[in-house]
Coordinates of C-alpha atoms in Angstrom, one line a residue:
M1 CA -16.2 -0.6 -11.2
R2 CA -15.6 2.4 -8.3
N3 CA -14.0 5.9 -9.8
S4 CA -10.7 5.8 -10.6
V5 CA -8.0 8.2 -11.1
L6 CA -7.0 7.2 -14.6
T7 CA -10.8 7.6 -16.1
K8 CA -11.6 5.1 -18.4
E9 CA -11.5 7.7 -21.2
A10 CA -8.3 8.7 -20.3
S11 CA -7.0 4.2 -20.4
M12 CA -8.7 4.0 -23.9
N13 CA -7.1 7.2 -25.4
L14 CA -3.2 5.9 -23.6
F15 CA -4.2 2.6 -24.8
L16 CA -4.7 3.7 -28.6
A17 CA -1.8 6.0 -28.4
G18 CA 0.9 3.0 -27.6
T19 CA -0.2 0.4 -29.6
I20 CA 0.1 2.3 -32.7
P21 CA 4.6 2.0 -32.1
S22 CA 4.2 -1.5 -30.1
L23 CA 2.7 -2.9 -33.5
F24 CA 5.8 -1.8 -35.8
S25 CA 8.2 -3.1 -31.6
A26 CA 10.3 -6.0 -32.3
N27 CA 8.5 -7.6 -29.4
P28 CA 4.3 -6.6 -30.8
L29 CA 1.8 -8.7 -29.4
L30 CA 4.4 -8.3 -25.6
T31 CA 4.2 -4.9 -25.6
I32 CA 0.7 -5.0 -26.5
Y33 CA 0.8 -6.9 -22.9
V34 CA 2.4 -5.0 -21.1
L35 CA 0.8 -1.5 -21.9
A36 CA -2.5 -3.4 -21.5
A37 CA -1.5 -4.4 -17.9
F38 CA 0.1 -0.7 -16.9
L39 CA -3.5 0.9 -17.6
W40 CA -5.0 -1.9 -16.2
I41 CA -3.0 -1.8 -12.8
L42 CA -3.6 2.0 -12.8
R43 CA -6.9 1.5 -13.3
M44 CA -8.1 -0.9 -10.5
N45 CA -5.8 0.4 -7.8
W46 CA -5.7 4.4 -8.1
T47 CA -8.7 6.0 -6.9
P48 CA -8.7 8.8 -5.2
M49 CA -7.3 9.4 -1.5
Q50 CA -7.6 6.1 -0.6
P51 CA -2.9 5.5 0.5
A52 CA -1.4 5.1 -3.2
V53 CA 1.6 2.6 -1.3
F54 CA 0.0 -0.3 -3.8
V55 CA -0.6 1.7 -7.1
Y56 CA 3.6 2.7 -6.3
G57 CA 4.0 -1.2 -5.2
F58 CA 2.8 -2.5 -8.6
V59 CA 4.0 0.2 -10.7
Y60 CA 7.2 -0.8 -9.9
Q61 CA 6.8 -4.0 -9.7
W62 CA 5.8 -3.6 -13.6
L63 CA 9.2 -1.6 -14.7
Q64 CA 11.1 -4.2 -12.8
S65 CA 9.4 -6.9 -15.1
T66 CA 9.3 -5.0 -17.8
I67 CA 12.8 -3.2 -19.0
R68 CA 13.7 -6.3 -20.7
V69 CA 11.4 -5.8 -22.9
F70 CA 11.6 -2.0 -23.9
Q71 CA 15.3 -2.3 -23.7
A72 CA 14.9 -5.9 -26.5
N73 CA 12.4 -3.5 -28.5
L74 CA 15.7 -0.7 -29.1
A75 CA 17.6 -2.8 -29.6
G76 CA 16.0 -4.2 -32.6
L77 CA 15.7 -7.6 -31.3
P78 CA 13.2 -10.0 -30.5
L79 CA 13.6 -10.6 -26.4
N80 CA 14.7 -14.4 -26.3
A81 CA 17.6 -13.2 -29.3
F82 CA 18.0 -10.1 -26.0
D83 CA 18.5 -12.4 -23.9
Q84 CA 20.1 -15.2 -26.0
S85 CA 17.5 -17.4 -23.7
P86 CA 14.0 -19.6 -25.1
N87 CA 12.5 -18.1 -21.2
A88 CA 13.2 -14.8 -22.0
E89 CA 9.6 -13.6 -23.1
K90 CA 8.2 -16.3 -21.0
A91 CA 9.5 -14.9 -17.6
V92 CA 8.4 -11.4 -18.8
Y93 CA 5.2 -12.7 -19.7
L94 CA 4.4 -15.1 -16.2
A95 CA 5.7 -12.3 -14.0
V96 CA 3.4 -9.4 -15.6
T97 CA 0.0 -12.0 -15.1
G98 CA 0.8 -12.1 -11.4
I99 CA 0.8 -8.4 -10.6
V100 CA -1.8 -8.0 -12.5
L101 CA -3.8 -10.7 -10.2
M102 CA -2.5 -9.8 -7.2
S103 CA -2.9 -6.4 -8.0
L104 CA -7.2 -7.6 -9.0
T105 CA -7.8 -9.0 -5.8
L106 CA -6.3 -6.5 -3.4
A107 CA -8.6 -4.0 -5.6
K108 CA -12.0 -5.6 -4.2
W109 CA -9.8 -5.2 -1.0
H110 CA -9.7 -1.5 -1.5
G111 CA -13.0 -1.4 -3.5
R112 CA -15.2 -3.0 -0.7
Y113 CA -13.1 -1.1 2.6
T114 CA -12.0 2.6 2.7
F115 CA -11.1 5.6 4.2
D116 CA -13.8 8.0 4.5
N117 CA -12.3 10.6 2.3
A118 CA -14.0 14.0 4.5
R119 CA -13.4 12.4 7.6
L120 CA -9.6 12.5 5.7
E121 CA -10.0 15.5 4.5
A122 CA -10.7 16.9 7.7
A123 CA -8.3 15.1 9.9
F124 CA -5.7 16.2 7.7
G125 CA -6.1 19.9 7.7
R126 CA -6.3 20.0 11.4
I127 CA -2.4 18.9 12.2
A128 CA -0.3 21.7 12.9
I129 CA 2.2 21.9 9.6
W130 CA 4.6 23.0 12.6
R131 CA 4.1 20.4 15.3
A132 CA 4.3 17.6 12.1
F133 CA 8.6 18.4 11.6
Q134 CA 8.7 18.6 15.0
A135 CA 7.8 15.2 15.4
H136 CA 9.4 14.1 12.3
L137 CA 13.2 15.7 12.8
L138 CA 12.4 14.4 16.6
F139 CA 12.4 11.0 15.8
L140 CA 15.8 11.5 13.0
V141 CA 16.9 12.5 15.8
L142 CA 16.1 8.9 17.9
A143 CA 16.7 6.1 14.3
P144 CA 20.4 5.8 15.6
L145 CA 19.3 5.1 18.8
F146 CA 16.3 2.6 17.6
S147 CA 18.5 1.1 15.9
A148 CA 21.3 -0.1 17.8
L149 CA 18.6 -1.4 19.7
K150 CA 18.2 -3.7 17.0
I151 CA 19.7 -5.6 18.3
G152 CA 19.3 -9.6 19.4
R153 CA 15.4 -11.5 19.5
L154 CA 14.9 -7.0 19.3
S155 CA 16.0 -6.7 15.9
Q156 CA 12.7 -7.6 14.4
F157 CA 10.2 -6.1 16.7
M158 CA 12.9 -2.5 16.9
L159 CA 13.0 -2.1 12.6
P160 CA 9.3 -0.2 12.0
I161 CA 10.0 1.8 15.3
E162 CA 13.5 2.9 13.8
H163 CA 11.2 3.9 11.2
L164 CA 8.4 6.0 12.1
H165 CA 10.8 8.9 11.0
W166 CA 9.4 7.5 7.9
F167 CA 5.6 7.9 9.5
A168 CA 6.4 11.6 10.4
F169 CA 7.7 12.4 7.7
C170 CA 4.1 11.0 5.5
L171 CA 2.1 12.5 7.8
L172 CA 3.6 15.9 7.4
A173 CA 4.3 15.9 3.0
L174 CA 0.2 14.1 3.7
A175 CA -0.5 17.1 6.0
V176 CA 1.9 19.6 3.2
L177 CA -0.5 18.9 -0.1
H178 CA -4.0 17.9 1.6
R179 CA -3.6 21.6 3.1
Q180 CA -1.1 23.0 0.7
R181 CA 0.6 25.4 2.6
G182 CA 4.6 24.5 4.9
Y183 CA 6.3 23.8 1.4
G184 CA 8.9 25.3 3.5
W185 CA 9.0 23.0 6.3
L186 CA 7.9 19.9 3.9
T187 CA 11.5 20.8 1.7
L188 CA 13.3 21.2 4.3
A189 CA 12.1 17.7 5.9
F190 CA 13.3 15.7 2.8
L191 CA 17.0 17.1 2.2
M192 CA 17.5 15.9 5.6
E193 CA 16.1 12.4 4.8
F194 CA 18.0 13.2 1.7
M195 CA 21.1 14.3 3.1
F196 CA 20.4 11.3 5.9
G197 CA 20.1 8.8 3.1
L198 CA 23.5 9.6 1.4
T199 CA 25.8 8.9 4.1
G200 CA 25.9 4.8 4.2
F201 CA 26.3 1.8 2.0
F202 CA 22.8 1.8 0.0
S203 CA 21.3 4.0 -1.7
G204 CA 19.3 5.4 1.1
F205 CA 18.8 9.0 -0.4
K206 CA 15.6 7.5 -3.2
T207 CA 13.6 6.2 0.2
V208 CA 12.4 9.9 0.5
I209 CA 11.7 10.1 -2.9
I210 CA 9.4 7.1 -2.8
Y211 CA 7.3 8.0 0.5
L212 CA 6.9 11.8 -1.5
V213 CA 5.7 10.2 -4.9
I214 CA 3.2 7.7 -3.4
A215 CA 1.8 10.9 -0.3
V216 CA 1.3 12.9 -3.8
L217 CA -0.4 9.9 -5.4
S218 CA -2.4 9.5 -2.9
V219 CA -4.0 12.9 -2.8
I220 CA -5.0 13.5 -6.5
T221 CA -8.0 13.0 -7.6
V222 CA -8.0 13.8 -11.5
L223 CA -5.2 13.3 -12.9
K224 CA -4.1 16.5 -14.7
I225 CA -1.0 17.9 -16.0
R226 CA 0.6 19.2 -13.0
H227 CA 1.1 16.5 -11.5
L228 CA 2.4 14.3 -14.7
A229 CA 4.9 17.8 -14.6
F230 CA 6.0 16.2 -10.8
L231 CA 6.1 12.6 -11.8
A232 CA 8.2 13.4 -15.2
L233 CA 10.6 15.5 -12.9
T234 CA 10.5 13.3 -10.6
A235 CA 11.7 10.4 -12.3
V236 CA 14.4 12.3 -13.8
L237 CA 15.8 13.2 -10.9
S238 CA 15.6 10.2 -10.0
I239 CA 16.9 8.4 -13.3
G240 CA 20.0 10.9 -13.0
L241 CA 21.1 10.1 -9.4
G242 CA 20.7 6.7 -9.9
L243 CA 23.4 6.7 -12.4
F244 CA 25.1 9.3 -10.3
W245 CA 25.1 6.5 -7.5
T246 CA 25.8 3.1 -9.9
A247 CA 28.5 5.4 -10.9
I248 CA 30.7 5.9 -7.8
K249 CA 28.9 3.0 -5.6
V250 CA 31.3 0.5 -4.9
E251 CA 34.4 3.1 -5.2
Y252 CA 32.5 4.9 -2.7
R253 CA 32.2 1.6 0.0
M254 CA 35.9 0.8 -0.3
F255 CA 36.0 4.4 1.3
L256 CA 33.6 4.1 3.7
S257 CA 34.8 0.7 5.3
G258 CA 38.2 2.2 5.0
G259 CA 39.2 -0.3 1.9
E260 CA 37.5 -3.5 3.7
R261 CA 34.9 -5.6 2.4
S262 CA 32.3 -4.2 5.2
Q263 CA 29.8 -2.5 6.3
L264 CA 31.5 -1.5 8.8
I265 CA 32.0 2.4 7.7
V266 CA 35.5 4.2 9.6
V267 CA 34.6 7.6 8.2
S268 CA 33.4 10.4 9.1
K269 CA 30.7 12.4 8.2
T270 CA 32.0 15.6 7.4
D271 CA 34.5 12.6 5.1
Q272 CA 32.0 11.2 3.6
I273 CA 29.7 14.2 2.6
N274 CA 33.3 15.6 0.9
Y275 CA 33.9 12.7 -0.5
L276 CA 30.2 12.9 -2.6
L277 CA 31.1 16.4 -3.2
G278 CA 34.4 15.4 -5.0
A279 CA 32.8 13.1 -7.0
V280 CA 30.2 15.7 -8.7
R281 CA 32.8 17.6 -9.0
N282 CA 34.7 14.7 -10.9
M283 CA 31.0 14.6 -12.8
D284 CA 32.4 14.6 -16.1
K285 CA 35.1 11.4 -15.7
I286 CA 31.7 9.8 -15.3
D287 CA 31.1 6.6 -17.8
W288 CA 27.6 7.6 -18.0
S289 CA 26.9 4.3 -20.2
E290 CA 28.6 1.7 -19.0
A291 CA 26.3 3.8 -15.8
T292 CA 22.9 3.4 -17.8
Q293 CA 23.8 -0.4 -18.4
G294 CA 24.9 -1.1 -14.7
M295 CA 21.8 0.6 -14.1
L296 CA 19.4 -1.5 -16.2
N297 CA 20.8 -4.9 -15.2
R298 CA 20.2 -4.1 -11.4
L299 CA 16.5 -2.0 -11.9
Q300 CA 15.3 -5.5 -14.1
Y301 CA 13.5 -8.1 -12.7
T302 CA 13.2 -10.8 -15.2
R303 CA 16.8 -11.6 -16.7
M304 CA 16.8 -13.6 -12.3
F305 CA 13.4 -15.3 -13.5
Q306 CA 14.6 -16.7 -16.9
L307 CA 17.5 -18.7 -15.0
A308 CA 15.2 -20.4 -12.6
L309 CA 13.1 -21.1 -15.9
D310 CA 16.1 -22.3 -18.0
H311 CA 17.2 -24.9 -14.3
V312 CA 13.9 -25.5 -13.1
P313 CA 12.5 -28.0 -14.2
E314 CA 15.3 -29.6 -16.8
Y315 CA 18.2 -29.6 -14.5
T316 CA 16.4 -28.9 -10.9
A317 CA 13.2 -30.5 -10.4
H318 CA 10.2 -28.2 -9.0
A319 CA 10.1 -28.0 -4.9
Q320 CA 6.9 -29.2 -5.0
G321 CA 6.5 -26.0 -1.9
A322 CA 8.7 -26.0 0.4
R323 CA 9.8 -22.6 -1.3
W324 CA 6.9 -21.5 0.9
Q325 CA 6.6 -23.6 3.9
A326 CA 10.3 -22.3 4.7
A327 CA 8.7 -19.0 4.0
V328 CA 5.3 -19.6 6.8
R329 CA 7.7 -22.1 9.0
H330 CA 10.2 -19.0 9.4
V331 CA 8.0 -16.0 9.9
L332 CA 5.6 -18.0 12.4
M333 CA 8.8 -18.9 14.7
P334 CA 10.3 -15.0 15.5
R335 CA 13.9 -15.3 17.0
V336 CA 12.2 -13.7 20.1
F337 CA 11.0 -17.1 20.8
F338 CA 13.4 -19.0 18.9
P339 CA 16.6 -17.5 18.9
N340 CA 18.5 -20.5 17.7
K341 CA 16.6 -19.5 14.2
A342 CA 18.7 -20.1 10.6
A343 CA 20.0 -17.1 8.9
L344 CA 18.5 -17.2 6.1
D345 CA 20.1 -16.7 3.1
D346 CA 18.7 -16.1 0.2
S347 CA 22.2 -16.9 -2.5
Q348 CA 22.0 -21.4 -1.5
H349 CA 18.3 -20.8 -3.0
T350 CA 18.8 -18.9 -5.8
A351 CA 21.9 -20.6 -7.4
T352 CA 20.0 -24.3 -6.3
Y353 CA 17.9 -22.8 -9.3
T354 CA 19.8 -21.0 -11.7
G355 CA 22.6 -23.6 -11.5
I356 CA 25.0 -20.2 -10.9
T357 CA 26.8 -19.1 -7.6
W358 CA 25.8 -15.8 -6.0
A359 CA 27.8 -13.2 -3.8
G360 CA 26.0 -15.0 -0.3
A361 CA 25.4 -14.3 3.8
A362 CA 29.5 -14.9 3.6
E363 CA 30.2 -11.9 1.1
G364 CA 27.6 -10.1 3.1
S365 CA 25.3 -10.1 0.5
S366 CA 22.0 -11.7 0.0
I367 CA 21.0 -12.1 -3.9
S368 CA 17.4 -13.7 -4.3
L369 CA 14.9 -15.5 -6.7
G370 CA 12.4 -13.0 -5.5
Y371 CA 8.7 -13.7 -4.7
L372 CA 7.6 -14.8 -8.3
A373 CA 10.1 -17.1 -9.5
E374 CA 10.6 -18.4 -6.3
S375 CA 6.2 -20.0 -7.2
Y376 CA 7.5 -21.0 -9.5
V377 CA 10.3 -23.7 -9.1
D378 CA 7.4 -24.4 -6.1
F379 CA 4.5 -25.2 -8.0
G380 CA 5.2 -24.3 -11.7
V381 CA 3.0 -23.0 -13.8
P382 CA -0.4 -22.3 -13.5
G383 CA 0.5 -24.0 -9.8
M384 CA 2.1 -21.1 -9.3
F385 CA -0.2 -18.7 -9.0
L386 CA -1.9 -20.1 -6.1
P387 CA 0.4 -18.4 -3.1
I388 CA 0.2 -15.1 -5.4
L389 CA -3.7 -15.5 -4.8
I390 CA -3.1 -16.6 -0.7
I391 CA -0.8 -13.6 0.3
S392 CA -2.9 -10.7 -2.0
L393 CA -6.1 -12.0 0.1
C394 CA -3.3 -12.1 3.4
F395 CA -2.5 -8.5 2.9
G396 CA -6.3 -6.9 1.6
Y397 CA -7.2 -8.6 4.8
L398 CA -4.7 -6.9 7.4
Y399 CA -5.4 -3.5 5.3
S400 CA -9.1 -3.5 5.9
R401 CA -8.5 -4.4 9.5
V402 CA -6.5 -1.5 9.0
V403 CA -9.2 0.5 7.6
R404 CA -11.5 -0.9 10.0
Q405 CA -10.2 0.4 12.3
A406 CA -10.1 4.3 11.8
A407 CA -13.9 4.1 10.5
D408 CA -14.4 5.2 14.1
T409 CA -11.7 7.3 15.4
D410 CA -11.0 10.8 15.6
L411 CA -6.8 9.4 14.2
I412 CA -8.0 8.5 11.1
A413 CA -4.7 10.4 9.3
L414 CA -2.6 8.2 11.4
H415 CA -4.2 4.8 10.9
Y416 CA -4.4 5.9 7.3
V417 CA -0.4 6.8 7.2
G418 CA 0.8 4.0 8.7
I419 CA -1.4 1.2 5.6
I420 CA 1.4 3.7 3.7
L421 CA 3.9 2.3 5.9
I422 CA 3.0 -0.8 6.6
F423 CA 2.6 -2.7 3.4
N424 CA 5.2 -0.6 2.0
P425 CA 8.1 -3.7 1.6
F426 CA 5.3 -5.1 -1.5
S427 CA 6.7 -2.4 -4.0
L428 CA 10.6 -5.0 -4.6
I429 CA 9.3 -7.9 -7.0
E430 CA 13.2 -9.1 -6.0
T431 CA 11.7 -9.5 -1.9
S432 CA 11.5 -13.7 -0.9
P433 CA 8.9 -14.7 -0.3
S434 CA 9.9 -14.9 3.7
K435 CA 11.2 -10.8 4.0
L436 CA 8.1 -10.3 2.0
L437 CA 5.5 -12.1 4.3
G438 CA 8.2 -11.4 7.7
G439 CA 8.5 -8.1 7.3
I440 CA 4.5 -6.7 6.6
L441 CA 3.1 -9.7 8.7
M442 CA 5.8 -7.9 11.4
R443 CA 5.1 -4.0 10.8
F444 CA 1.4 -4.8 10.9
L445 CA 1.5 -6.1 14.8
M446 CA 3.7 -3.6 15.8
Y447 CA 1.7 -0.6 14.3
H448 CA -1.7 -3.0 16.2
Y449 CA 0.1 -3.0 19.1
V450 CA 2.4 -0.9 19.9
V451 CA 2.4 2.2 17.2
R452 CA -1.4 2.1 17.6
P453 CA -1.8 2.8 21.5
V454 CA 0.7 3.0 22.5
L455 CA 1.6 6.8 20.3
Y456 CA -1.0 7.7 17.9
P457 CA -2.7 9.5 20.7
R458 CA -0.5 10.8 21.9
L459 CA 0.4 12.3 18.9
W460 CA -2.1 13.7 17.6
K461 CA -3.0 15.4 21.3
F462 CA 0.2 17.8 20.3
L463 CA -0.7 17.4 16.5
A464 CA -3.7 18.7 16.4
T465 CA -5.5 22.3 16.0
N466 CA -9.1 23.0 16.9
K467 CA -9.2 24.4 13.1
P468 CA -8.2 23.4 10.4

C-alpha cells in the first residue's frame, strides 16, 4: 500500500480503542463495521500532499450514513427499534459499503496518478501571498456579476465561473500553508467569505470552512497533535454555527424575503447583518435541544435510504435502471443545446419511491433520495453497486486527466487547486445522480476547455515570483 497520512499502526490503535466501547453498545457489530470503514477510507485515500477533496467527501458521506447509529447507541436502542423500521440497519450497511467501494476504486487512481510533491512544493513556494489575496478579492467582487449572467442557456456554463473566488481562496490557503506565512491575508479572506456566506438563504458560510479544511488536509504529511487540535476546534466551531443557523434559519429566511415564500432577498445587507447580530444577542432564548435534533435530522442520510428500502419493492417495483438512464440523458443534453429540457424535480421521484409527499419545485425545494438510494431503487441489492463502481471509474479517469495535464507544466499548483473545485460537489451523499454527474462533468469541461487555457497562464504570470 502507498504512503498514507494515517499509518497502519495508528489505524490499528484507533480501531482497537474504538472496538472495546463498541462491544458494549446497543449496536455492537454495526458500530464496529462503520468504525472499520472510516479508518479504511482514511488509510486508502489520505495521501501526503495530494488534494484531499475525496478524503473530505468520503468522510462527510460516512458521517451522514452513520450518525443514526451513534444516536441509537446514545439512546441505548438497536437501530431498527430507534428508527422503527426493519430496514434501518440495512440502510447503514448498504450506504457505508457503497462509500467504501467508491473509496477503494478511486484510491487505485490516486495511487497511479499523483502530483509530484517536490515540484508542487516549489510551485506553491513561488506564489506571492499578497497577489493571491488580490486575485481572491477580485473574483469575490466579480462573483455577483458572474451570478447575474447565470441565466437561461448560460446557467450551466457560468456556475464554475461564478465559483472562481473559491478557486482563488483555495490557492491562497494552500500557498499560505505551504509557505507558513501570510496567515493574516488568509484570515481576512476567510472572514470576507464567511460574512458573504451569512447573508443568504442557505448556510453559505460553511463553504469557506469546508475549503479551508480540505486545504489543511491536503498539506498534512504526518498526522500530528496540532493537526488533530485544529480539526477538533474546527468541528466544535462548525457544530456551534450549525446549531445557531438551524435555530434561526426559518425566521431569518422569512425576514430576507419580506414574509413571502420565495428565495428573493428584499432587505439590505445592513439589515441582514443587524438581524444576525440581534440573533446572537438573543442566543439565550434559543432552544438548543430542539436545534440539535433539527441539525442531526438535516445532517443524517440513512433515514431517507431506509424509507426507500421500506417502500421498494414491496409497494413500488424497482426502476430497472430508469433513474440512472434519466440521469445520463440529462447530462448528455446540456440546456444550451436543449433549451426545452425539463427542469429537475427530485422531490417528485423521492415521493414515488418512499410513498411520502415532499415539498417540490412549486415550494422552491428539491428533496433527493441521493445517488446511493437511487441506485438501490434502480437495481436492488447487489446490483446497486454496479453504477457506483462505474461512476467511481469515471471520476478516477477525470482525475487522472488533470494530473497528467499538470505533469509537465509550471502550472502544477493551479491544476492541483482545479482538482479540488472540480470534485467538490462529490461531498454530499444526498446529491441525485443527475446533479452529481452533471455538476462534476460540467466543472471538468469548463476547467479543461475554458479556465485552464484562458485563465491559468495569465493568473500564474500575475502570482508567480522568481524565488520561493
